[in-house]
Amino acid sequence: MSENIHICSLSKKENSGFPKLPPNASCGSRFIRRLRKFVAINPNNARCKTYFRNRSGLITEAKKYAASPYFFVIHPFSNCHAFLEVTFFVAWLYSLFLSPLVVFYPVPNSDTLHDKVEYYFVLNVQRLLVISFFFTGYVDKKSQNIIIEPKKIILRYLRTYFIFDLIATGSVTSPVEEYVQKNYAEYFYFSVKSAEYFLIVLCYYVRFNTVTNYMTDIFQILKLPRRIQSILGHVLRTYLILHLFTCMLYGIPRALYNDHWPEESWLTKTRPRPEDGTILPKYLDCLMVASCYFFGASHDLYNVDLPNEQLCLSIVTLFGRLYTLFLLADLLRVFGIAQVAESNYEQELCCLEEYMTSKNLPEKLRKRLRNFYEYKLRRRLFNEREIFSTLSEHLRTELFLFSARKLIQRLFVFRSVPKPVVSSLISLMKMEIYSPREIIIKMGTTVENVSFISSGTVSVINQEGTELCHLEDADEFGIISSVTDDKQIYQIEAVEPTEIIYINKQYFLNILHNYGDVLAKMDEMVKQRLARLMKIQEHIKKGGSNIISDLRNGNLLERFHKRPLIVIE
């Protein structure tokens, strides 16, 4: 077990944000609760680890969603959203592969197995997905906020992919096709059918980025190594692009020639010829030509003389050159072959690696340093001290006030004094980041600071080394020893990456000297917290479990509990 992982000894709490059901709850209530949890945020979702900096932020988001009136909105980090991602990936991947292949069939409107599967199953699934997108939350890329308001979700979908999804699923083109088939000649119907086919394929490929993003999310759910994810992702992307160009090399000439192939066409020199019914040899031949022109390999088997075919191959070559450069650059980055960093953040990480190697640090300590850098810098490098030095005193205070807005809103001290006093307190505060299992305050030491948790979780540990409770966002510690002038009687340890804002004890008391009622309230809070911690400690000494506590916690009637058998003679 890694040293920087906190092993919690406290009972596991419900993190869904929904109130716990009574033991005698009906089956309907239990089903509704499970359904709500299915569309709510899942704390174990793979994307939560990259989005939230700590677990306390995740729990806050879960409570926010549970308290919102938008119970019908699917959270972007929910199990339901993960299921929709997998369904979308499979359905769109099926269409991205098979829809372009229609050009290779001898008769465009032939009743194939693909047509039946697509018409009776795939299209209906895709239409249900289109409807679900009106109720699916998303993460705003600019602000990095989670959006669950229905109005914003609907407007965003209408502005982006709705029209393309509507056309791709045949909701618009099918009625038009039926109307043309009834009222116009067969030749015109064939032209409309060909145009409809090209439009549908393009609309499917508009979602190419979404498919690859969902593929990455699925790989994260499967917990594949990063390099394996990169290789599989590039293989699938490359093949889908080549597949589109393969079908384009055959489909565009076929539409132009209307199945009357000229002898000068390179496709007439293939075996079998275009007019033959075999699909696989034609597809493989076109795939080989597309791959050669795409990657710039030599291909002298066929001479391309017709202008429209030359234009198609020129497009393939141009796009292939650009894509190959991107592919090589990304592979070099992933496998660490290229030593040139893409950003200042990566340069800083390279310096960190060199430093750790020169000092011959153990792997556990190296991992802690990497996690600290990733948490603090958020993959962005900036000189915070230099930025602050260029700001005025007023702007620095405003910036710190914004960073500490959660504390100001929730803490009694900040809510009970005027704004100038709050500004004075904030201006004297400093920030520190602690890694998991890092000791913030040692037991028996004299605490000189009053600390507040900006984000994260810390544990309170007694003299016996027993974990008593957790403190989370906007909780304070150090006040017990600061107010009573006693030494610290509990050890404070970080559970996860935690941001602490602290102020010198003497400065804190001097600023609040004229607010006796606030200090009296703080003294009362200290006594209440001490009493609560002592009660927990006594409870643990007695065995940590009894019938009354189990009944209050809902454990006695909701799950089996082994107890010693009492025999009365």
Coordinates of C-alpha atoms in Angstrom, one line a residue:
M1 CA 0.0 0.0 0.0
S2 CA 1.4 3.4 -0.9
E3 CA 2.4 5.6 2.0
N4 CA 0.5 8.6 0.6
I5 CA -2.9 6.9 0.6
H6 CA -5.1 7.5 3.7
I7 CA -6.6 4.3 5.1
C8 CA -9.8 5.4 6.7
S9 CA -11.0 3.6 9.9
L10 CA -14.3 5.5 10.1
S11 CA -17.6 4.0 8.9
K12 CA -18.3 4.6 5.2
K13 CA -20.8 7.4 4.6
E14 CA -23.4 7.8 1.9
N15 CA -22.0 10.1 -0.8
S16 CA -25.0 10.3 -3.1
G17 CA -26.5 13.4 -1.4
F18 CA -29.9 11.8 -1.1
P19 CA -31.5 11.3 2.3
K20 CA -31.4 7.8 3.7
L21 CA -34.6 5.8 3.5
P22 CA -36.2 4.4 6.7
P23 CA -36.0 0.7 7.2
N24 CA -39.7 0.2 6.5
A25 CA -39.6 2.1 3.1
S26 CA -41.7 0.6 0.4
C27 CA -40.3 -1.1 -2.7
G28 CA -41.5 1.9 -4.8
S29 CA -39.5 4.3 -2.7
R30 CA -36.4 2.2 -3.0
F31 CA -36.8 1.8 -6.7
I32 CA -37.2 5.6 -7.1
R33 CA -34.1 6.2 -5.0
R34 CA -32.1 3.8 -7.1
L35 CA -33.3 5.4 -10.2
R36 CA -32.3 8.8 -8.9
K37 CA -28.9 7.5 -7.9
F38 CA -28.5 6.1 -11.4
V39 CA -28.8 9.5 -13.0
A40 CA -27.0 11.3 -10.2
I41 CA -23.2 11.7 -9.9
N42 CA -21.3 8.5 -9.2
P43 CA -18.3 9.2 -6.8
N44 CA -16.5 6.2 -8.4
N45 CA -16.8 7.5 -12.0
A46 CA -13.4 7.7 -13.7
R47 CA -13.9 11.3 -14.9
C48 CA -14.5 12.4 -11.3
K49 CA -10.8 11.8 -10.5
T50 CA -9.7 14.2 -13.2
Y51 CA -12.4 16.8 -12.7
F52 CA -12.5 17.1 -8.9
R53 CA -9.4 18.1 -7.0
N54 CA -10.5 16.2 -3.9
R55 CA -13.4 14.1 -2.5
S56 CA -15.0 17.0 -0.6
G57 CA -15.6 18.9 -3.8
L58 CA -17.2 15.7 -5.2
I59 CA -19.5 15.3 -2.2
T60 CA -20.5 19.0 -2.5
E61 CA -21.4 18.5 -6.1
A62 CA -23.5 15.4 -5.2
K63 CA -25.4 17.3 -2.5
K64 CA -25.9 20.2 -4.9
Y65 CA -27.4 17.9 -7.6
A66 CA -29.6 16.1 -5.0
A67 CA -31.0 19.4 -3.7
S68 CA -31.7 20.8 -7.2
P69 CA -35.2 20.6 -8.8
Y70 CA -33.7 19.1 -12.0
F71 CA -34.1 15.5 -10.9
F72 CA -34.8 14.4 -14.5
V73 CA -31.4 15.8 -15.8
I74 CA -28.7 13.2 -16.3
H75 CA -25.5 14.2 -14.5
P76 CA -22.4 14.0 -16.8
F77 CA -20.6 11.9 -14.2
S78 CA -23.4 9.4 -13.5
N79 CA -23.8 5.7 -14.3
C80 CA -26.6 6.6 -16.6
H81 CA -24.4 9.0 -18.6
A82 CA -21.7 6.2 -18.8
F83 CA -24.3 3.8 -20.2
L84 CA -25.4 6.4 -22.7
E85 CA -21.8 7.0 -23.8
V86 CA -21.3 3.3 -24.4
T87 CA -24.6 3.0 -26.3
F88 CA -23.7 6.1 -28.4
F89 CA -20.2 4.8 -29.1
V90 CA -21.5 1.4 -30.3
A91 CA -24.5 2.8 -32.3
W92 CA -22.5 5.6 -34.1
L93 CA -19.4 3.3 -34.7
Y94 CA -21.8 0.9 -36.4
S95 CA -23.1 3.6 -38.6
L96 CA -19.7 5.2 -39.2
F97 CA -18.5 1.8 -40.6
L98 CA -21.5 0.4 -42.4
S99 CA -23.2 3.5 -43.8
P100 CA -20.4 4.4 -46.2
L101 CA -20.2 0.8 -47.4
V102 CA -23.5 1.3 -49.2
V103 CA -21.6 2.6 -52.2
F104 CA -20.1 -0.8 -52.8
Y105 CA -23.5 -2.6 -53.2
P106 CA -24.6 -3.3 -56.8
V107 CA -28.1 -1.8 -56.1
P108 CA -28.3 1.2 -53.7
N109 CA -31.7 0.3 -52.4
S110 CA -31.2 -3.4 -52.0
D111 CA -32.8 -5.0 -49.0
T112 CA -29.7 -6.2 -47.1
L113 CA -29.2 -7.4 -43.6
H114 CA -27.6 -4.1 -42.8
D115 CA -30.7 -2.2 -43.9
K116 CA -32.9 -4.3 -41.7
V117 CA -30.7 -4.0 -38.6
E118 CA -30.3 -0.3 -39.2
Y119 CA -34.0 0.4 -39.9
Y120 CA -35.5 -1.7 -37.1
F121 CA -32.9 -1.3 -34.3
V122 CA -30.0 1.1 -34.8
L123 CA -31.9 4.1 -36.0
N124 CA -34.5 3.7 -33.1
V125 CA -31.6 3.5 -30.6
Q126 CA -30.0 6.6 -32.1
R127 CA -33.3 8.5 -32.0
L128 CA -33.7 7.7 -28.3
L129 CA -30.1 9.0 -27.8
V130 CA -31.1 12.2 -29.6
I131 CA -34.0 12.7 -27.1
S132 CA -31.8 11.9 -24.1
F133 CA -29.3 14.7 -25.1
F134 CA -32.0 17.2 -24.2
F135 CA -31.8 16.0 -20.6
T136 CA -28.1 15.3 -20.3
G137 CA -25.8 17.7 -18.4
Y138 CA -22.4 18.7 -19.5
V139 CA -19.1 20.3 -18.4
D140 CA -18.6 23.8 -19.8
K141 CA -15.1 23.8 -21.3
K142 CA -14.4 27.5 -20.7
S143 CA -15.6 27.9 -17.1
Q144 CA -15.2 24.2 -16.1
N145 CA -18.6 24.3 -14.4
I146 CA -21.0 21.4 -14.5
I147 CA -24.2 22.6 -16.2
I148 CA -27.5 20.8 -15.2
E149 CA -30.0 23.6 -16.0
P150 CA -32.4 22.3 -18.7
K151 CA -32.6 25.6 -20.6
K152 CA -28.8 25.8 -21.1
I153 CA -28.6 22.1 -22.0
I154 CA -31.4 22.4 -24.7
L155 CA -30.0 25.6 -26.2
R156 CA -26.5 24.2 -26.4
Y157 CA -27.7 21.0 -28.1
L158 CA -29.8 23.0 -30.6
R159 CA -26.8 25.2 -31.4
T160 CA -24.4 22.3 -31.9
Y161 CA -25.3 18.8 -33.0
F162 CA -29.1 18.6 -33.1
I163 CA -29.5 19.2 -36.8
F164 CA -26.8 16.8 -37.8
D165 CA -28.2 14.1 -35.5
L166 CA -31.6 14.6 -36.9
I167 CA -30.4 14.2 -40.4
A168 CA -28.2 11.2 -39.6
T169 CA -31.1 9.3 -37.9
G170 CA -33.3 9.8 -41.0
S171 CA -35.9 11.8 -39.2
V172 CA -35.7 14.5 -42.0
T173 CA -34.5 12.6 -45.0
S174 CA -36.9 9.7 -44.9
P175 CA -40.1 11.7 -45.5
V176 CA -38.4 13.6 -48.3
E177 CA -37.3 10.3 -49.9
E178 CA -40.8 8.8 -49.8
Y179 CA -42.3 12.0 -51.3
V180 CA -39.7 12.0 -54.2
Q181 CA -40.2 8.2 -54.8
K182 CA -44.0 8.7 -55.3
N183 CA -44.0 11.8 -57.4
Y184 CA -40.9 11.8 -59.5
A185 CA -39.1 9.7 -62.1
E186 CA -36.7 6.9 -61.1
Y187 CA -33.6 8.7 -62.4
F188 CA -34.4 11.8 -60.2
Y189 CA -35.2 9.5 -57.3
F190 CA -31.8 7.8 -57.7
S191 CA -30.0 11.2 -57.7
V192 CA -31.9 12.3 -54.5
K193 CA -31.1 9.0 -52.9
S194 CA -27.4 9.4 -53.6
A195 CA -27.4 13.0 -52.3
E196 CA -29.2 11.8 -49.2
Y197 CA -26.7 9.1 -48.7
F198 CA -23.7 11.5 -48.9
L199 CA -25.4 13.9 -46.5
I200 CA -26.2 11.2 -43.9
V201 CA -22.6 9.9 -44.0
L202 CA -21.2 13.5 -43.5
C203 CA -23.6 14.0 -40.6
Y204 CA -22.4 10.8 -38.9
Y205 CA -18.8 11.9 -39.3
V206 CA -19.6 15.3 -37.8
R207 CA -19.8 13.3 -34.5
F208 CA -16.4 11.8 -35.1
N209 CA -14.9 13.9 -32.3
T210 CA -17.7 12.8 -29.9
V211 CA -17.1 9.2 -30.7
T212 CA -13.4 9.4 -30.0
N213 CA -14.0 11.3 -26.8
Y214 CA -16.5 8.7 -25.6
M215 CA -14.0 6.0 -26.6
T216 CA -11.5 7.7 -24.2
D217 CA -14.0 7.7 -21.4
I218 CA -14.7 4.0 -22.0
F219 CA -11.0 3.2 -21.8
Q220 CA -10.8 5.1 -18.5
I221 CA -13.8 3.1 -17.2
L222 CA -11.9 -0.1 -18.2
K223 CA -8.8 1.3 -16.5
L224 CA -6.5 0.6 -19.4
P225 CA -3.0 2.0 -19.3
R226 CA -2.5 5.4 -20.8
R227 CA -0.2 4.1 -23.6
I228 CA -2.7 1.3 -24.5
Q229 CA -5.5 3.9 -24.6
S230 CA -3.4 6.1 -27.0
I231 CA -2.5 3.2 -29.3
L232 CA -6.1 1.9 -29.6
G233 CA -7.5 5.4 -30.0
H234 CA -5.1 6.2 -32.8
V235 CA -5.7 2.9 -34.6
L236 CA -9.5 3.4 -34.5
R237 CA -9.3 7.0 -35.6
T238 CA -6.9 6.2 -38.5
Y239 CA -9.0 3.3 -39.7
L240 CA -12.3 5.3 -39.6
I241 CA -10.6 8.1 -41.6
L242 CA -9.2 5.7 -44.1
H243 CA -12.5 3.9 -44.3
L244 CA -14.2 7.2 -45.3
F245 CA -11.7 8.0 -48.0
T246 CA -11.9 4.4 -49.2
C247 CA -15.6 4.7 -49.8
M248 CA -15.2 8.2 -51.2
L249 CA -12.7 6.9 -53.9
Y250 CA -15.4 4.5 -55.1
G251 CA -18.6 6.4 -54.2
I252 CA -17.9 9.8 -55.9
P253 CA -16.9 8.2 -59.3
R254 CA -19.9 5.9 -59.1
A255 CA -22.3 8.8 -58.5
L256 CA -20.7 10.8 -61.4
Y257 CA -20.7 7.9 -63.9
N258 CA -24.1 6.6 -62.7
D259 CA -22.7 3.0 -63.0
H260 CA -21.6 3.6 -66.6
W261 CA -17.9 3.2 -65.9
P262 CA -15.4 4.6 -68.6
E263 CA -12.5 2.5 -69.6
E264 CA -10.0 5.2 -68.5
S265 CA -11.1 4.9 -64.9
W266 CA -8.6 3.1 -62.7
L267 CA -11.5 1.3 -61.1
T268 CA -12.3 -0.6 -64.3
K269 CA -8.8 -2.1 -64.1
T270 CA -9.4 -3.7 -60.8
R271 CA -10.3 -7.3 -60.3
P272 CA -13.3 -7.8 -60.0
R273 CA -14.6 -4.9 -62.0
P274 CA -17.0 -2.3 -60.5
E275 CA -20.0 -3.8 -62.1
D276 CA -19.4 -7.2 -60.5
G277 CA -21.4 -7.9 -57.3
T278 CA -18.5 -8.9 -55.0
I279 CA -18.0 -6.3 -52.3
L280 CA -14.9 -7.3 -50.3
P281 CA -12.3 -7.4 -53.1
K282 CA -13.5 -4.0 -54.4
Y283 CA -13.3 -2.6 -50.8
L284 CA -9.8 -4.0 -50.2
D285 CA -8.5 -2.7 -53.5
C286 CA -9.8 0.8 -52.7
L287 CA -8.5 0.6 -49.2
M288 CA -5.0 -0.2 -50.4
V289 CA -5.0 2.7 -52.9
A290 CA -6.4 5.1 -50.2
S291 CA -3.8 3.9 -47.7
C292 CA -0.9 4.4 -50.1
Y293 CA -1.9 7.9 -51.1
F294 CA -2.8 8.8 -47.4
F295 CA 0.6 7.8 -46.0
G296 CA 2.6 8.8 -49.1
A297 CA 3.7 5.3 -50.0
S298 CA 4.5 4.3 -53.6
H299 CA 1.6 2.8 -55.7
D300 CA 2.2 2.1 -59.4
L301 CA -0.4 -0.6 -59.9
Y302 CA -3.0 1.7 -61.3
N303 CA -2.7 4.9 -63.4
V304 CA -5.2 7.6 -62.5
D305 CA -6.0 9.7 -65.6
L306 CA -9.5 11.1 -65.0
P307 CA -9.6 14.6 -63.4
N308 CA -12.3 13.8 -60.8
E309 CA -10.4 10.7 -59.6
Q310 CA -7.2 12.7 -59.5
L311 CA -8.9 15.3 -57.4
C312 CA -10.2 12.7 -54.9
L313 CA -6.7 11.2 -54.5
S314 CA -5.2 14.7 -54.1
I315 CA -7.6 15.4 -51.2
V316 CA -6.6 12.0 -49.6
T317 CA -2.9 12.9 -50.0
L318 CA -3.3 16.4 -48.5
F319 CA -5.3 15.3 -45.5
G320 CA -3.0 12.3 -45.0
R321 CA 0.1 14.5 -44.8
L322 CA -1.5 16.7 -42.1
Y323 CA -2.9 13.7 -40.1
T324 CA 0.5 11.9 -40.3
L325 CA 2.3 14.9 -38.7
F326 CA -0.3 15.0 -35.9
L327 CA -0.1 11.2 -35.4
L328 CA 3.7 11.2 -35.2
A329 CA 3.8 14.1 -32.8
D330 CA 1.3 12.6 -30.4
L331 CA 3.0 9.2 -30.4
L332 CA 6.4 10.7 -29.7
R333 CA 4.8 12.6 -26.8
V334 CA 3.0 9.6 -25.4
F335 CA 6.0 7.3 -25.5
G336 CA 8.4 9.9 -24.3
I337 CA 10.7 9.7 -27.3
A338 CA 10.6 13.5 -27.9
Q339 CA 12.4 15.4 -25.1
V340 CA 11.0 18.8 -26.2
A341 CA 8.2 19.8 -23.8
E342 CA 5.0 21.2 -25.2
S343 CA 4.4 23.6 -22.4
N344 CA 6.1 25.3 -19.4
Y345 CA 4.3 22.8 -17.2
E346 CA 5.9 19.9 -18.9
Q347 CA 9.3 21.6 -18.7
E348 CA 8.8 22.0 -15.0
L349 CA 8.0 18.3 -14.7
C350 CA 11.2 17.4 -16.6
C351 CA 13.2 19.5 -14.1
L352 CA 11.4 17.8 -11.3
E353 CA 12.3 14.4 -12.7
E354 CA 15.9 15.4 -13.1
Y355 CA 16.0 16.6 -9.5
M356 CA 14.5 13.4 -8.1
T357 CA 16.9 11.3 -10.1
S358 CA 20.0 13.3 -8.9
K359 CA 18.8 13.0 -5.3
N360 CA 18.1 9.3 -5.8
L361 CA 14.7 9.7 -4.1
P362 CA 12.6 6.5 -3.4
E363 CA 9.6 5.8 -5.7
K364 CA 7.0 6.5 -3.0
L365 CA 8.4 10.0 -2.4
R366 CA 8.6 10.7 -6.1
K367 CA 5.0 9.8 -6.5
R368 CA 4.0 12.2 -3.7
L369 CA 6.0 15.0 -5.4
R370 CA 4.3 14.3 -8.8
N371 CA 0.9 14.3 -7.2
F372 CA 1.6 17.5 -5.4
Y373 CA 2.7 19.3 -8.6
E374 CA -0.3 18.0 -10.5
Y375 CA -2.7 19.1 -7.8
K376 CA -1.1 22.5 -7.2
L377 CA -0.5 23.6 -10.8
R378 CA -3.5 21.8 -12.4
R379 CA -1.3 21.1 -15.5
R380 CA -0.7 24.8 -15.9
L381 CA 2.5 26.6 -14.8
F382 CA 2.4 30.2 -13.6
N383 CA 4.4 32.3 -11.2
E384 CA 1.7 33.2 -8.6
R385 CA 4.1 35.3 -6.6
E386 CA 5.1 37.4 -9.6
I387 CA 1.5 37.9 -10.6
F388 CA 0.5 39.0 -7.1
S389 CA 3.5 41.4 -6.9
T390 CA 2.1 43.3 -9.9
L391 CA -1.4 43.8 -8.4
S392 CA -2.5 46.5 -6.1
E393 CA -3.3 45.8 -2.5
H394 CA -7.0 46.2 -3.2
L395 CA -6.9 43.7 -6.1
R396 CA -4.9 41.2 -4.1
T397 CA -7.5 41.4 -1.3
E398 CA -10.4 41.0 -3.8
L399 CA -8.7 38.0 -5.4
F400 CA -8.2 36.3 -2.0
L401 CA -11.8 37.1 -1.0
F402 CA -13.0 35.3 -4.2
S403 CA -10.8 32.3 -3.4
A404 CA -12.1 32.2 0.1
R405 CA -15.7 32.9 -0.7
K406 CA -16.9 29.5 0.6
L407 CA -15.3 30.2 4.0
I408 CA -16.8 33.7 4.1
Q409 CA -20.3 32.3 3.4
R410 CA -20.2 29.4 5.8
L411 CA -18.0 30.5 8.8
F412 CA -19.6 32.1 11.8
V413 CA -16.6 34.4 12.3
F414 CA -16.8 36.0 8.9
R415 CA -20.6 36.3 9.0
S416 CA -20.6 38.0 12.3
V417 CA -18.2 40.9 11.7
P418 CA -18.2 43.8 9.2
K419 CA -16.7 43.5 5.8
P420 CA -13.7 45.7 6.6
V421 CA -12.8 43.3 9.4
V422 CA -13.2 40.4 7.1
S423 CA -10.9 42.1 4.6
S424 CA -8.3 42.6 7.4
L425 CA -8.5 39.0 8.3
I426 CA -8.2 37.8 4.7
S427 CA -5.3 40.1 4.0
L428 CA -3.3 38.5 6.8
M429 CA -4.1 34.9 5.8
K430 CA -1.8 32.5 3.9
M431 CA -2.4 29.4 2.0
E432 CA -0.7 26.0 2.2
I433 CA -1.3 22.7 0.3
Y434 CA -0.9 19.3 2.1
S435 CA -0.6 15.9 0.5
P436 CA -2.5 12.8 1.8
R437 CA -1.3 11.5 5.1
E438 CA 0.8 14.6 5.7
I439 CA 0.6 15.8 9.3
I440 CA -0.7 19.3 9.5
I441 CA -0.6 19.7 13.3
K442 CA 1.3 17.3 15.6
M443 CA -0.1 16.3 18.9
G444 CA 1.4 18.0 21.9
T445 CA 2.7 21.0 20.0
T446 CA 1.8 24.7 20.7
V447 CA -0.3 25.9 17.8
E448 CA 0.5 29.4 16.6
N449 CA -2.1 29.5 13.8
V450 CA -5.9 29.3 13.3
S451 CA -6.5 27.2 10.2
F452 CA -9.5 26.9 7.9
I453 CA -10.1 24.2 5.2
S454 CA -10.5 25.9 1.8
S455 CA -10.9 22.5 0.0
G456 CA -10.2 18.9 1.0
T457 CA -10.6 16.7 4.0
V458 CA -8.5 16.2 7.2
S459 CA -8.8 13.6 9.9
V460 CA -8.7 14.1 13.7
I461 CA -6.7 11.5 15.5
N462 CA -6.4 10.9 19.3
Q463 CA -3.5 9.9 21.5
E464 CA -4.1 6.2 20.8
G465 CA -3.9 6.7 17.1
T466 CA -7.6 6.2 16.6
E467 CA -9.3 8.3 13.9
L468 CA -12.2 10.1 15.5
C469 CA -13.8 12.1 12.7
H470 CA -13.2 14.1 9.4
L471 CA -13.3 17.8 8.9
E472 CA -14.1 19.1 5.4
D473 CA -14.6 22.3 3.4
A474 CA -15.0 25.5 5.5
D475 CA -14.3 23.6 8.8
E476 CA -11.7 25.1 11.1
F477 CA -9.2 23.6 13.4
G478 CA -6.5 25.0 15.8
I479 CA -9.1 27.1 17.5
I480 CA -9.2 24.8 20.5
S481 CA -5.5 25.5 21.4
S482 CA -5.7 29.1 20.1
V483 CA -8.5 30.1 22.4
T484 CA -7.6 28.0 25.5
D485 CA -3.8 28.5 25.2
D486 CA -3.4 24.7 25.7
K487 CA -1.3 22.4 23.7
Q488 CA -2.8 20.5 20.8
I489 CA -4.5 17.4 22.1
Y490 CA -5.4 15.9 18.8
Q491 CA -3.4 15.2 15.7
I492 CA -4.6 16.7 12.4
E493 CA -3.7 14.8 9.2
A494 CA -4.6 15.3 5.6
V495 CA -6.9 12.6 4.1
E496 CA -6.6 13.9 0.5
P497 CA -4.9 16.9 -1.2
T498 CA -6.1 19.7 1.0
E499 CA -5.8 23.5 0.8
I500 CA -5.5 25.2 4.2
I501 CA -5.9 28.9 4.8
Y502 CA -4.3 30.0 8.1
I503 CA -3.7 33.2 10.1
N504 CA -1.5 33.8 13.1
K505 CA -3.3 33.3 16.4
Q506 CA -2.2 36.6 17.9
Y507 CA -3.3 38.6 14.8
F508 CA -6.6 36.7 14.8
L509 CA -7.4 37.6 18.4
N510 CA -6.2 41.2 18.1
I511 CA -8.5 41.9 15.2
L512 CA -11.5 40.3 17.0
H513 CA -10.6 42.0 20.3
N514 CA -13.5 44.5 20.0
Y515 CA -16.0 41.8 19.2
G516 CA -16.5 40.0 22.5
D517 CA -19.7 38.3 21.4
V518 CA -17.9 36.6 18.5
L519 CA -15.1 35.4 20.8
A520 CA -17.7 34.2 23.3
K521 CA -19.4 32.3 20.6
M522 CA -16.1 30.8 19.5
D523 CA -15.4 29.7 23.1
E524 CA -18.8 28.0 23.1
M525 CA -18.0 26.3 19.8
V526 CA -14.7 25.0 21.2
K527 CA -16.5 23.5 24.2
Q528 CA -19.1 21.8 22.0
R529 CA -16.4 20.4 19.7
L530 CA -14.4 19.1 22.6
A531 CA -17.5 17.5 24.1
R532 CA -18.3 15.9 20.8
L533 CA -14.8 14.5 20.4
M534 CA -14.7 13.2 23.9
K535 CA -18.1 11.5 23.4
I536 CA -16.8 9.8 20.2
Q537 CA -13.7 8.8 22.1
E538 CA -15.7 7.3 25.0
H539 CA -17.9 5.5 22.5
I540 CA -14.9 3.9 20.8
K541 CA -13.4 2.8 24.2
K542 CA -16.6 1.0 24.9
G543 CA -16.4 -1.0 21.7
G544 CA -17.6 1.4 19.2
S545 CA -21.0 -0.2 18.7
N546 CA -24.2 -0.7 20.8
I547 CA -27.8 -1.2 20.1
I548 CA -28.8 2.5 20.5
S549 CA -26.1 3.7 18.2
D550 CA -26.9 1.1 15.6
L551 CA -30.6 1.9 15.8
R552 CA -29.9 5.6 15.3
N553 CA -27.6 4.9 12.4
G554 CA -30.2 2.6 10.7
N555 CA -27.8 -0.4 10.8
L556 CA -29.9 -2.6 13.2
L557 CA -32.9 -3.0 10.9
E558 CA -31.3 -2.6 7.5
R559 CA -28.5 -5.2 7.7
F560 CA -27.7 -8.4 9.7
H561 CA -25.6 -7.8 12.7
K562 CA -23.9 -10.5 14.8
R563 CA -24.3 -10.2 18.5
P564 CA -23.5 -12.6 21.4
L565 CA -26.4 -14.9 22.3
I566 CA -27.8 -14.4 25.8
V567 CA -29.3 -17.5 27.4
I568 CA -31.7 -17.0 30.3
E569 CA -31.9 -20.1 32.5

